[in-house]
Amino acid sequence: MSSRISPKEVAHVAMLARLSLTDEEAELYASQLSSVLDHASDIESLDIHDLEVTAHPLGLVNRTRSDSVVSGLSQAEALSQAPDEAQGMFSVPPVLGEPS
Amino acid sequence: MANAETDLKDLGVRGESDFLPDGWELVCGLEVHTELKTKTKLFCGCANVFGAQANTNVCPTCLGLPGSLPVLNERALEIAAMIGLALSAKVQASIFHRKNYFYPDMPKDFQISQYDIPLNADGYLILPSGKRIGIERAHVEEDTGKITHLGGASGRIHGAERALIDYNRSGVPLVEIVSRPDIASPEEAREYVSELRSTLVAIGASDGKMEEGSLRVDANVSVRPIGETPFRTRCEIKNLNSLRSLVRAITFEAHRQVAAYLAGEKVTQQTRHWDESAGRTVALRNKEEAEDYRYFPEPDLVPLRPSEEWIEGLRSQLGELPKERRARLVESLGLTDTNDQIETAISVELYPFARSALAAGLDPKITVARCANELASLAPLDESFEISWFVELLRMETNGEVSATQAKSILAEVAKNLISPKAAQERLGFSQLTDDQLTKTINEAILQNPKEWERFRTGEAQLQGFFVGKIMKATSGKADGKAVVRILLATAEQR
């Protein structure tokens, strides 16, 4: 099995997706993902230069709705899904990143 | 100068192009996010309004609840394309992408944006100075929710105990306008954002309010020795909430980078936060990891393929852009360059007045002056303040029916009481005196000042002012000076 993706890269992608993997899992997925990438590379080898890019399988374009207000959820309904609330807002532990 | 933490007040904060140490130049590009003036959000029917009670304009779609699906807002798409047209960009077929990241401001854990194929590409904006700033792209995306950090000393994340989230802003339509790195000074950055804002406001795309966050600017700043071609490492500066912050932050950051190079240090590619009160930028995070957004095409939205007909229909709705307004006024006034009065008169609120007055054939100099001074000082004008009132007043002033001083008072009265200039003139008692009334007053003045009259009658022209003054005093300033002189001269002829 060729390895198109290393366990280290798998671990990096897992971190971005906030997935917790053991070393064994990272090894396993590296091997499985490599075979998926092998398949992609088979497709890549085909000559498709005169084909139009398929951006969406349905073939539909320009589907829009009119700009008119539809009533949504009440504050109470929205917050019913919150882990915790304060001052009418979703309350979560502080997250490092950008100051608001 | 070689100290990277140099205080801003020691630096050239005025923003001219030679603000850096000899031999160094600024390379700057700006990313401007503008919220679009639509009734609803980008992908759902929730109201797009600022300042509502928290989490009251939300639905399963903008809360990212399972099973919800986005449907594109027709008007948002139109406005986005109009922005492209106003920036002379190519409006092209495009698709949406998911930008994946984990942060509670975006409950789906991805933001719907555009990636390699944006709606608008390759445009430019000509600044009032004549400088051309390239626009790389202007793409459509959704805004995120707003996080407030609770607890901690400054309300900032460090030391915060909780993060509170309001999703009213989540899903509000945005267009991100990315300039090319053509900006060579902090002052030019200010000019660019200012002209871009006027353009967005003029076409009705945005209300342009930086203080409410409906226009947000990030600056990509790097420096290089003059003559060096490749770009050096850039830093992205966030939290630029005013034009003043923009100028100060770019100035600081450019100096910081030059100082680092001069000290033999490297500049690390990173996102930096502008601290307005401290007057400096501080590192937030290194860029490489944060940029790993794993973009992929949004399967829940179909591609956009704008037709020529649709694009031309939007082009016809653009109206006069600020650069065209400026050119019109500069030409009307017989000038070669713009000035402060013109820049004020082309604003979205005042320009319709100037345009109508000029179309009515009124004097351009008076028109622009009354717009930029008197009318501007009365802004914001009530919605029922009629443009025709302004035109009528200028006509009265031009015809000599009222003096310039009276015209200004009348304008204030019109704005205050929302009445026509004729009614305001009446109310202020500025109605013109008839020739008979003036003749009577002049005769009284002659009787009271026989010696002066004799000298005037026999050729001492400088006494004209003496009599005009007497008449003005007697009529409490209501007399028209020109009419007084006419009657004075006629009376002198007769006697």
Short mmCIF file of C-alpha atoms in Angstrom, two decimals, chain A residues 12-13 15-18 52 55-56 58 60-75 78-79 81 84 86-100, chain B residues 38-42 44-45 53-56 58 63 71-75 95 102-104 147 149-150 156-157 160-165 167 273 284-285 292 294 299 301-305:
data_model
loop_
_atom_site.label_atom_id
_atom_site.label_comp_id
_atom_site.label_asym_id
_atom_site.label_seq_id
_atom_site.Cartn_x
_atom_site.Cartn_y
_atom_site.Cartn_z
CA HIS A 12 -3.18 17.43 11.64
CA VAL A 13 -6.46 17.11 9.75
CA MET A 15 -6.94 18.35 14.92
CA LEU A 16 -8.55 20.80 12.45
CA ALA A 17 -11.76 18.75 12.60
CA ARG A 18 -11.48 18.50 16.39
CA GLU A 52 -16.94 21.24 -18.56
CA ALA A 55 -19.87 22.22 -9.94
CA HIS A 56 -23.07 20.57 -8.81
CA LEU A 58 -28.23 18.69 -10.17
CA LEU A 60 -29.59 23.70 -11.73
CA VAL A 61 -28.35 27.29 -11.59
CA ASN A 62 -29.44 30.65 -10.11
CA ARG A 63 -31.97 29.39 -7.56
CA THR A 64 -32.95 32.27 -5.28
CA ARG A 65 -35.72 33.40 -2.97
CA SER A 66 -37.25 36.87 -2.72
CA ASP A 67 -35.93 39.24 -0.07
CA SER A 68 -38.96 39.11 2.22
CA VAL A 69 -38.93 38.58 5.95
CA VAL A 70 -40.17 35.27 7.34
CA SER A 71 -40.59 35.05 11.08
CA GLY A 72 -38.17 32.64 12.71
CA LEU A 73 -37.71 31.44 16.25
CA SER A 74 -38.42 33.33 19.46
CA GLN A 75 -35.49 34.08 21.73
CA ALA A 78 -33.49 29.71 20.08
CA LEU A 79 -31.96 29.49 23.54
CA GLN A 81 -30.77 24.63 22.30
CA ASP A 84 -26.18 27.69 28.97
CA ALA A 86 -27.07 34.69 29.98
CA GLN A 87 -28.56 38.06 29.01
CA GLY A 88 -30.56 36.49 26.20
CA MET A 89 -27.42 35.05 24.67
CA PHE A 90 -25.80 31.64 24.25
CA SER A 91 -23.18 31.29 26.96
CA VAL A 92 -20.12 29.15 26.33
CA PRO A 93 -16.65 28.90 27.86
CA PRO A 94 -14.29 31.58 26.53
CA VAL A 95 -12.60 30.61 23.30
CA LEU A 96 -9.13 31.67 22.38
CA GLY A 97 -8.83 33.26 18.97
CA GLU A 98 -9.89 36.70 17.94
CA PRO A 99 -11.16 39.29 20.33
CA SER A 100 -14.57 40.44 19.23
CA THR B 38 -31.20 43.86 2.38
CA LYS B 39 -34.39 43.18 4.30
CA THR B 40 -33.36 39.62 5.12
CA LYS B 41 -30.30 37.48 5.68
CA LEU B 42 -28.28 35.81 2.93
CA CYS B 44 -32.83 32.59 5.26
CA GLY B 45 -35.78 34.94 5.74
CA GLN B 53 -32.77 42.29 21.05
CA ALA B 54 -30.27 39.40 21.11
CA ASN B 55 -31.22 36.17 19.31
CA THR B 56 -34.60 37.39 18.08
CA VAL B 58 -32.79 33.75 14.14
CA LEU B 63 -28.43 28.78 13.88
CA VAL B 71 -31.62 29.42 -0.04
CA LEU B 72 -29.91 32.42 -1.63
CA ASN B 73 -31.42 35.89 -1.23
CA GLU B 74 -32.13 37.32 -4.70
CA ARG B 75 -31.62 40.95 -3.63
CA ILE B 95 -20.07 28.91 -6.84
CA PHE B 102 -14.49 25.82 14.81
CA TYR B 103 -15.48 28.95 16.60
CA PRO B 104 -18.79 29.58 18.34
CA ILE B 147 -19.41 37.30 20.63
CA HIS B 149 -16.64 38.26 26.37
CA LEU B 150 -18.06 38.44 29.84
CA ARG B 156 -11.42 41.00 26.17
CA ILE B 157 -10.79 37.29 25.96
CA ALA B 160 -12.88 36.36 30.35
CA GLU B 161 -15.09 33.89 32.17
CA ARG B 162 -17.76 33.32 29.54
CA ALA B 163 -18.32 34.06 25.88
CA LEU B 164 -21.86 35.24 25.12
CA ILE B 165 -23.17 34.86 21.59
CA TYR B 167 -26.72 35.08 16.40
CA HIS B 273 -4.94 43.09 16.56
CA LEU B 284 -2.98 37.27 17.81
CA ARG B 285 -1.88 34.05 16.17
CA ASP B 292 -6.21 25.71 7.05
CA ARG B 294 -10.39 23.00 4.21
CA PRO B 299 -23.38 21.06 -1.95
CA LEU B 301 -26.35 25.68 -3.10
CA VAL B 302 -26.39 25.53 -6.89
CA PRO B 303 -23.96 27.51 -9.08
CA LEU B 304 -24.58 31.11 -10.11
CA ARG B 305 -24.53 31.86 -13.81
#
